[in-house]
Amino acid sequence: MTSVSPSPLKTLCQNVFSFFVEDISNGKETLQIPCLNWVDTRSVPPFNYVKDCCLDSGVSMETDNGFMIRCGCSDQCSLSHCSCRQLTEDEGQGLTRPNKSNITDGYDNSNRLMSKLVSGLYECNKYCQCSSSCGNRVIQNGIKHKLMVFKTKDIGWGVLTLEDIPQGSFVCSYVGLIMNDEIANRTGLDFGDNYLAELDYIVLEYAKECDGGISGTSSSEGSLVLSSSSNSDSDTSNQISTTGSNMSCSPLLNEDNDLIDEDGHYLVSLSSNTPQSGLSSYSIPLTRSFFNESHSYVIDASSYGNVARFINHSCSPNLFVQNVFVDSHDIRFPSVAFFAQSLIPAYSQLFWDYNYIIGSVEGKAVKCMCGSSNCRGRLI
Ligand SMILES: C[S@@+](CC[C@H](N)C(=O)[O-])C[C@H]1O[C@@H](n2cnc3c(N)ncnc32)[C@H](O)[C@@H]1O
């Protein structure tokens, strides 16, 4: 019987670093993901590495294939006749929003996503007739850039890239256990001190788009109501604020530390830096309003997760979040995918903006250590 000797690099790493794992995914990802600690002697706290999200008991996703759009393309799905790409574009056009300039049908010819599509991106799926290598299948093909988990000096573990990542390239998806957020709260999980990511992230992302001027539109039940006024005196201590050229757009908390008011509207104030008269408003539907549900869903990556659970927060992130639909078009359960905001040079740490609402968890204040020049000061 021949014995397989470890690679010289592996032996070197084991001798030099206090903690070294050759592949934290245990072969589950398309590429190995090494994990290194050169800061102290701690190993990564145990968790179950999973490549795809799993559903908590009581959570059910719509998987009826009659519900799914599928394409009949025989080319690379690069043309606008692909029904899946068309769906991406139509969903973007269908939303009421102030700035529709960035709507596209998704990935470019190099499989890159150059700007975020707030209404979601629909990849080709298992019911489509196109090939498994068509240009509208990116996140489903897994991680393509070499990543590494490492111990940072001050914010625990983090993730860096071992190679340049071009702008718009897919990096990885956030994976974990999908839970009802009311149950997550009841079981003591809080944003800010663990591994929760919101599946209703689109609402905040949507609100951020309000930086190019507001056009007055309607509001309706179960909608996010954005209003713009010239009053910029509002207290910003409990707001997460995203600023644009001349507009700041901030979700507000009511007395119960809730973002949703009694009428089921999402509370957002837009304060303009330039004088404007009157008040305009437009609406954004909350996902839950389509399903008669009072809760939304979160991904908890504390026990089950992938490399993304180690990506830290920055107020100036180098990744952006894109909701992507692959084998289910149930809008409550998008895949949460990370793409490069601009070219990310090799050996840079990866960051996304957690978008936590500062002040939303009573008694909790976590200082943000991202160090960026426009740091908001607190993580939560
Ligand atoms: C999803 S985990 C990220 C991985 C984490 N650093 C670890 O060691 O597992 C989120 C936690 O990392 C820490 N963290 C991430 N970004 C941070 C930041 N900018 N400032 C302070 N703490 C941060 C916080 O403790 C936060 O609750």
PDB file of C-alpha atoms in Angstrom, residues 37-237:
ATOM      1  CA  ASN A  37      -4.068  32.072  12.062  1.00  0.00           C
ATOM      2  CA  TRP A  38      -0.834  34.029  12.502  1.00  0.00           C
ATOM      3  CA  VAL A  39      -2.215  36.297  15.240  1.00  0.00           C
ATOM      4  CA  ASP A  40      -2.749  33.892  18.142  1.00  0.00           C
ATOM      5  CA  THR A  41      -3.098  30.173  18.742  1.00  0.00           C
ATOM      6  CA  ARG A  42      -6.894  29.888  18.504  1.00  0.00           C
ATOM      7  CA  SER A  43      -8.603  27.608  16.041  1.00  0.00           C
ATOM      8  CA  VAL A  44     -11.883  28.399  14.286  1.00  0.00           C
ATOM      9  CA  PRO A  45     -14.847  27.671  16.557  1.00  0.00           C
ATOM     10  CA  PRO A  46     -16.685  24.611  15.190  1.00  0.00           C
ATOM     11  CA  PHE A  47     -19.586  24.938  12.752  1.00  0.00           C
ATOM     12  CA  ASN A  48     -21.030  22.745   9.993  1.00  0.00           C
ATOM     13  CA  TYR A  49     -19.762  23.765   6.563  1.00  0.00           C
ATOM     14  CA  VAL A  50     -22.634  23.679   4.058  1.00  0.00           C
ATOM     15  CA  LYS A  51     -22.606  24.776   0.423  1.00  0.00           C
ATOM     16  CA  ASP A  52     -26.310  25.630   0.207  1.00  0.00           C
ATOM     17  CA  CYS A  53     -28.887  27.073   2.573  1.00  0.00           C
ATOM     18  CA  CYS A  54     -31.028  24.703   4.602  1.00  0.00           C
ATOM     19  CA  LEU A  55     -34.531  25.431   5.897  1.00  0.00           C
ATOM     20  CA  ASP A  56     -35.405  25.495   9.576  1.00  0.00           C
ATOM     21  CA  SER A  57     -38.394  23.358  10.564  1.00  0.00           C
ATOM     22  CA  GLY A  58     -41.632  25.152   9.735  1.00  0.00           C
ATOM     23  CA  VAL A  59     -40.097  27.133   6.867  1.00  0.00           C
ATOM     24  CA  SER A  60     -41.321  26.066   3.450  1.00  0.00           C
ATOM     25  CA  MET A  61     -40.289  27.404   0.099  1.00  0.00           C
ATOM     26  CA  GLU A  62     -42.428  27.421  -3.048  1.00  0.00           C
ATOM     27  CA  THR A  63     -40.857  24.803  -5.323  1.00  0.00           C
ATOM     28  CA  ASP A  64     -43.797  24.114  -7.639  1.00  0.00           C
ATOM     29  CA  ASN A  65     -42.169  24.107 -11.061  1.00  0.00           C
ATOM     30  CA  GLY A  66     -45.324  25.423 -12.709  1.00  0.00           C
ATOM     31  CA  PHE A  67     -44.502  28.645 -10.883  1.00  0.00           C
ATOM     32  CA  MET A  68     -41.068  28.951 -12.506  1.00  0.00           C
ATOM     33  CA  ILE A  69     -40.112  30.847 -15.645  1.00  0.00           C
ATOM     34  CA  ARG A  70     -37.814  28.733 -17.813  1.00  0.00           C
ATOM     35  CA  CYS A  71     -36.103  29.500 -21.104  1.00  0.00           C
ATOM     36  CA  GLY A  72     -35.928  27.429 -24.264  1.00  0.00           C
ATOM     37  CA  CYS A  73     -32.650  28.914 -25.500  1.00  0.00           C
ATOM     38  CA  SER A  74     -30.285  26.879 -27.608  1.00  0.00           C
ATOM     39  CA  ASP A  75     -27.555  29.520 -27.517  1.00  0.00           C
ATOM     40  CA  GLN A  76     -25.641  30.893 -24.523  1.00  0.00           C
ATOM     41  CA  CYS A  77     -28.629  32.906 -23.274  1.00  0.00           C
ATOM     42  CA  SER A  78     -26.752  36.032 -24.211  1.00  0.00           C
ATOM     43  CA  LEU A  79     -29.636  37.572 -26.114  1.00  0.00           C
ATOM     44  CA  SER A  80     -32.685  39.344 -24.835  1.00  0.00           C
ATOM     45  CA  HIS A  81     -34.992  36.517 -25.991  1.00  0.00           C
ATOM     46  CA  CYS A  82     -33.911  34.443 -22.976  1.00  0.00           C
ATOM     47  CA  SER A  83     -37.031  34.356 -20.770  1.00  0.00           C
ATOM     48  CA  CYS A  84     -34.957  34.318 -17.587  1.00  0.00           C
ATOM     49  CA  ARG A  85     -32.983  37.412 -18.565  1.00  0.00           C
ATOM     50  CA  GLN A  86     -36.230  39.011 -19.687  1.00  0.00           C
ATOM     51  CA  LEU A  87     -37.721  38.316 -16.270  1.00  0.00           C
ATOM     52  CA  THR A  88     -34.769  40.057 -14.609  1.00  0.00           C
ATOM     53  CA  GLU A  89     -35.325  43.096 -16.782  1.00  0.00           C
ATOM     54  CA  ASP A  90     -39.121  43.114 -16.439  1.00  0.00           C
ATOM     55  CA  GLU A  91     -38.987  42.888 -12.657  1.00  0.00           C
ATOM     56  CA  GLY A  92     -36.643  45.874 -12.596  1.00  0.00           C
ATOM     57  CA  GLN A  93     -38.870  47.903 -14.907  1.00  0.00           C
ATOM     58  CA  GLY A  94     -41.959  46.993 -12.883  1.00  0.00           C
ATOM     59  CA  LEU A  95     -40.835  48.532  -9.614  1.00  0.00           C
ATOM     60  CA  THR A  96     -41.815  52.032  -8.644  1.00  0.00           C
ATOM     61  CA  ARG A  97     -38.608  53.823  -7.911  1.00  0.00           C
ATOM     62  CA  PRO A  98     -36.985  57.165  -8.454  1.00  0.00           C
ATOM     63  CA  ASN A  99     -34.002  56.004 -10.450  1.00  0.00           C
ATOM     64  CA  LYS A 100     -34.374  53.304 -13.064  1.00  0.00           C
ATOM     65  CA  SER A 101     -31.129  54.017 -14.865  1.00  0.00           C
ATOM     66  CA  ASN A 102     -29.302  50.835 -13.861  1.00  0.00           C
ATOM     67  CA  ILE A 103     -31.804  48.253 -15.060  1.00  0.00           C
ATOM     68  CA  THR A 104     -30.207  45.566 -17.189  1.00  0.00           C
ATOM     69  CA  ASP A 105     -30.919  41.943 -17.975  1.00  0.00           C
ATOM     70  CA  GLY A 106     -28.119  40.782 -15.671  1.00  0.00           C
ATOM     71  CA  TYR A 107     -24.649  39.442 -16.371  1.00  0.00           C
ATOM     72  CA  ASP A 108     -22.493  40.855 -19.152  1.00  0.00           C
ATOM     73  CA  ASN A 109     -20.578  38.730 -21.690  1.00  0.00           C
ATOM     74  CA  SER A 110     -17.835  38.079 -19.130  1.00  0.00           C
ATOM     75  CA  ASN A 111     -20.330  36.758 -16.539  1.00  0.00           C
ATOM     76  CA  ARG A 112     -19.979  39.946 -14.513  1.00  0.00           C
ATOM     77  CA  LEU A 113     -22.656  42.026 -12.871  1.00  0.00           C
ATOM     78  CA  MET A 114     -21.649  45.638 -13.187  1.00  0.00           C
ATOM     79  CA  SER A 115     -24.417  47.134 -11.077  1.00  0.00           C
ATOM     80  CA  LYS A 116     -26.867  45.952  -8.476  1.00  0.00           C
ATOM     81  CA  LEU A 117     -30.388  44.976  -9.550  1.00  0.00           C
ATOM     82  CA  VAL A 118     -32.583  45.723  -6.562  1.00  0.00           C
ATOM     83  CA  SER A 119     -35.518  43.737  -7.869  1.00  0.00           C
ATOM     84  CA  GLY A 120     -33.370  40.605  -8.113  1.00  0.00           C
ATOM     85  CA  LEU A 121     -31.592  38.649 -10.799  1.00  0.00           C
ATOM     86  CA  TYR A 122     -33.091  35.474 -12.274  1.00  0.00           C
ATOM     87  CA  GLU A 123     -30.531  32.891 -13.381  1.00  0.00           C
ATOM     88  CA  CYS A 124     -31.429  30.041 -15.714  1.00  0.00           C
ATOM     89  CA  ASN A 125     -32.613  27.054 -13.726  1.00  0.00           C
ATOM     90  CA  LYS A 126     -32.933  23.300 -13.823  1.00  0.00           C
ATOM     91  CA  TYR A 127     -36.096  23.487 -15.950  1.00  0.00           C
ATOM     92  CA  CYS A 128     -34.448  25.598 -18.696  1.00  0.00           C
ATOM     93  CA  GLN A 129     -33.405  24.014 -21.963  1.00  0.00           C
ATOM     94  CA  CYS A 130     -30.134  25.944 -22.248  1.00  0.00           C
ATOM     95  CA  SER A 131     -26.750  24.432 -21.469  1.00  0.00           C
ATOM     96  CA  SER A 132     -25.370  24.259 -17.946  1.00  0.00           C
ATOM     97  CA  SER A 133     -22.614  26.633 -19.042  1.00  0.00           C
ATOM     98  CA  CYS A 134     -24.859  29.387 -20.431  1.00  0.00           C
ATOM     99  CA  GLY A 135     -24.031  33.000 -19.665  1.00  0.00           C
ATOM    100  CA  ASN A 136     -26.946  33.365 -17.260  1.00  0.00           C
ATOM    101  CA  ARG A 137     -25.630  30.813 -14.742  1.00  0.00           C
ATOM    102  CA  VAL A 138     -23.051  32.277 -12.399  1.00  0.00           C
ATOM    103  CA  ILE A 139     -23.695  31.887  -8.687  1.00  0.00           C
ATOM    104  CA  GLN A 140     -25.000  28.330  -9.179  1.00  0.00           C
ATOM    105  CA  ASN A 141     -21.568  27.359 -10.523  1.00  0.00           C
ATOM    106  CA  GLY A 142     -19.896  28.194  -7.233  1.00  0.00           C
ATOM    107  CA  ILE A 143     -16.812  30.073  -6.071  1.00  0.00           C
ATOM    108  CA  LYS A 144     -14.315  30.860  -8.830  1.00  0.00           C
ATOM    109  CA  HIS A 145     -11.824  33.105  -7.010  1.00  0.00           C
ATOM    110  CA  LYS A 146      -9.393  31.759  -4.425  1.00  0.00           C
ATOM    111  CA  LEU A 147     -10.377  32.886  -0.955  1.00  0.00           C
ATOM    112  CA  MET A 148      -8.787  32.356   2.449  1.00  0.00           C
ATOM    113  CA  VAL A 149     -10.123  32.652   6.006  1.00  0.00           C
ATOM    114  CA  PHE A 150      -7.659  34.330   8.374  1.00  0.00           C
ATOM    115  CA  LYS A 151      -7.558  35.760  11.880  1.00  0.00           C
ATOM    116  CA  THR A 152      -7.612  39.565  11.934  1.00  0.00           C
ATOM    117  CA  LYS A 153      -6.000  41.605  14.708  1.00  0.00           C
ATOM    118  CA  ASP A 154      -9.177  43.141  16.104  1.00  0.00           C
ATOM    119  CA  ILE A 155     -12.396  41.754  14.595  1.00  0.00           C
ATOM    120  CA  GLY A 156     -12.010  38.009  14.853  1.00  0.00           C
ATOM    121  CA  TRP A 157     -11.833  35.973  11.679  1.00  0.00           C
ATOM    122  CA  GLY A 158     -12.096  37.525   8.238  1.00  0.00           C
ATOM    123  CA  VAL A 159     -11.826  36.568   4.566  1.00  0.00           C
ATOM    124  CA  LEU A 160      -9.273  37.719   2.040  1.00  0.00           C
ATOM    125  CA  THR A 161      -8.875  37.057  -1.648  1.00  0.00           C
ATOM    126  CA  LEU A 162      -5.709  35.326  -2.848  1.00  0.00           C
ATOM    127  CA  GLU A 163      -6.083  36.760  -6.358  1.00  0.00           C
ATOM    128  CA  ASP A 164      -7.332  39.908  -8.081  1.00  0.00           C
ATOM    129  CA  ILE A 165     -11.117  39.902  -8.418  1.00  0.00           C
ATOM    130  CA  PRO A 166     -12.377  41.999 -11.349  1.00  0.00           C
ATOM    131  CA  GLN A 167     -15.246  44.418 -10.819  1.00  0.00           C
ATOM    132  CA  GLY A 168     -18.637  42.688 -11.017  1.00  0.00           C
ATOM    133  CA  SER A 169     -17.287  39.170 -10.473  1.00  0.00           C
ATOM    134  CA  PHE A 170     -19.200  36.792  -8.263  1.00  0.00           C
ATOM    135  CA  VAL A 171     -17.347  36.064  -5.018  1.00  0.00           C
ATOM    136  CA  CYS A 172     -19.576  33.817  -2.877  1.00  0.00           C
ATOM    137  CA  SER A 173     -23.099  33.543  -1.443  1.00  0.00           C
ATOM    138  CA  TYR A 174     -24.180  33.880   2.193  1.00  0.00           C
ATOM    139  CA  VAL A 175     -25.291  30.434   3.311  1.00  0.00           C
ATOM    140  CA  GLY A 176     -26.848  29.154   6.524  1.00  0.00           C
ATOM    141  CA  LEU A 177     -30.099  28.073   8.139  1.00  0.00           C
ATOM    142  CA  ILE A 178     -33.134  30.015   6.876  1.00  0.00           C
ATOM    143  CA  MET A 179     -35.325  30.960   9.840  1.00  0.00           C
ATOM    144  CA  ASN A 180     -38.445  32.962  10.532  1.00  0.00           C
ATOM    145  CA  ASP A 181     -37.072  36.189  12.076  1.00  0.00           C
ATOM    146  CA  GLU A 182     -39.628  36.128  14.937  1.00  0.00           C
ATOM    147  CA  ILE A 183     -38.358  32.684  15.957  1.00  0.00           C
ATOM    148  CA  ALA A 184     -34.754  33.847  15.572  1.00  0.00           C
ATOM    149  CA  ASN A 185     -35.476  36.731  17.961  1.00  0.00           C
ATOM    150  CA  ARG A 186     -37.312  34.475  20.426  1.00  0.00           C
ATOM    151  CA  THR A 187     -34.397  32.065  20.540  1.00  0.00           C
ATOM    152  CA  GLY A 188     -32.117  34.923  21.506  1.00  0.00           C
ATOM    153  CA  LEU A 189     -30.464  35.577  18.162  1.00  0.00           C
ATOM    154  CA  ASP A 190     -29.829  39.250  17.670  1.00  0.00           C
ATOM    155  CA  PHE A 191     -28.359  41.181  14.810  1.00  0.00           C
ATOM    156  CA  GLY A 192     -24.956  42.500  15.728  1.00  0.00           C
ATOM    157  CA  ASP A 193     -23.380  39.750  17.728  1.00  0.00           C
ATOM    158  CA  ASN A 194     -23.623  36.766  15.500  1.00  0.00           C
ATOM    159  CA  TYR A 195     -24.141  35.556  11.974  1.00  0.00           C
ATOM    160  CA  LEU A 196     -27.575  36.799  10.901  1.00  0.00           C
ATOM    161  CA  ALA A 197     -28.253  38.174   7.433  1.00  0.00           C
ATOM    162  CA  GLU A 198     -31.654  39.513   6.417  1.00  0.00           C
ATOM    163  CA  LEU A 199     -33.530  38.155   3.434  1.00  0.00           C
ATOM    164  CA  ASP A 200     -35.539  41.400   3.285  1.00  0.00           C
ATOM    165  CA  TYR A 201     -32.250  43.215   2.625  1.00  0.00           C
ATOM    166  CA  ILE A 202     -33.743  44.427  -0.640  1.00  0.00           C
ATOM    167  CA  VAL A 203     -35.871  46.960   1.243  1.00  0.00           C
ATOM    168  CA  LEU A 204     -32.862  48.797   2.622  1.00  0.00           C
ATOM    169  CA  GLU A 205     -31.026  48.477  -0.638  1.00  0.00           C
ATOM    170  CA  TYR A 206     -34.025  49.943  -2.388  1.00  0.00           C
ATOM    171  CA  ALA A 207     -34.105  52.854  -0.005  1.00  0.00           C
ATOM    172  CA  LYS A 208     -30.478  53.574  -0.797  1.00  0.00           C
ATOM    173  CA  GLU A 209     -31.340  54.182  -4.433  1.00  0.00           C
ATOM    174  CA  CYS A 210     -33.111  57.406  -3.572  1.00  0.00           C
ATOM    175  CA  ASP A 211     -30.117  59.555  -4.232  1.00  0.00           C
ATOM    176  CA  GLY A 212     -30.985  61.041  -7.560  1.00  0.00           C
ATOM    177  CA  GLY A 213     -34.119  62.998  -6.804  1.00  0.00           C
ATOM    178  CA  ILE A 214     -37.610  61.893  -5.937  1.00  0.00           C
ATOM    179  CA  SER A 215     -40.588  61.593  -8.213  1.00  0.00           C
ATOM    180  CA  GLY A 216     -43.921  61.640  -6.433  1.00  0.00           C
ATOM    181  CA  THR A 217     -45.882  58.398  -6.693  1.00  0.00           C
ATOM    182  CA  SER A 218     -48.463  56.464  -4.793  1.00  0.00           C
ATOM    183  CA  SER A 219     -48.431  54.576  -1.522  1.00  0.00           C
ATOM    184  CA  SER A 220     -50.446  51.517  -0.597  1.00  0.00           C
ATOM    185  CA  GLU A 221     -50.903  49.012   2.232  1.00  0.00           C
ATOM    186  CA  GLY A 222     -47.969  46.742   2.822  1.00  0.00           C
ATOM    187  CA  SER A 223     -45.608  49.092   1.101  1.00  0.00           C
ATOM    188  CA  LEU A 224     -42.445  50.875   1.934  1.00  0.00           C
ATOM    189  CA  VAL A 225     -43.307  54.570   1.934  1.00  0.00           C
ATOM    190  CA  LEU A 226     -40.492  56.921   1.189  1.00  0.00           C
ATOM    191  CA  SER A 227     -41.054  60.569   1.671  1.00  0.00           C
ATOM    192  CA  SER A 228     -38.877  63.447   0.805  1.00  0.00           C
ATOM    193  CA  SER A 229     -38.956  66.815   2.538  1.00  0.00           C
ATOM    194  CA  SER A 230     -36.667  69.784   2.942  1.00  0.00           C
ATOM    195  CA  ASN A 231     -36.460  69.222   6.679  1.00  0.00           C
ATOM    196  CA  SER A 232     -33.010  67.928   7.545  1.00  0.00           C
ATOM    197  CA  ASP A 233     -33.213  68.512  11.302  1.00  0.00           C
ATOM    198  CA  SER A 234     -34.260  64.973  12.188  1.00  0.00           C
ATOM    199  CA  ASP A 235     -32.395  63.072  14.876  1.00  0.00           C
ATOM    200  CA  THR A 236     -29.995  60.721  13.161  1.00  0.00           C
ATOM    201  CA  SER A 237     -28.900  58.806  16.237  1.00  0.00           C
TER     202      SER A 237
END
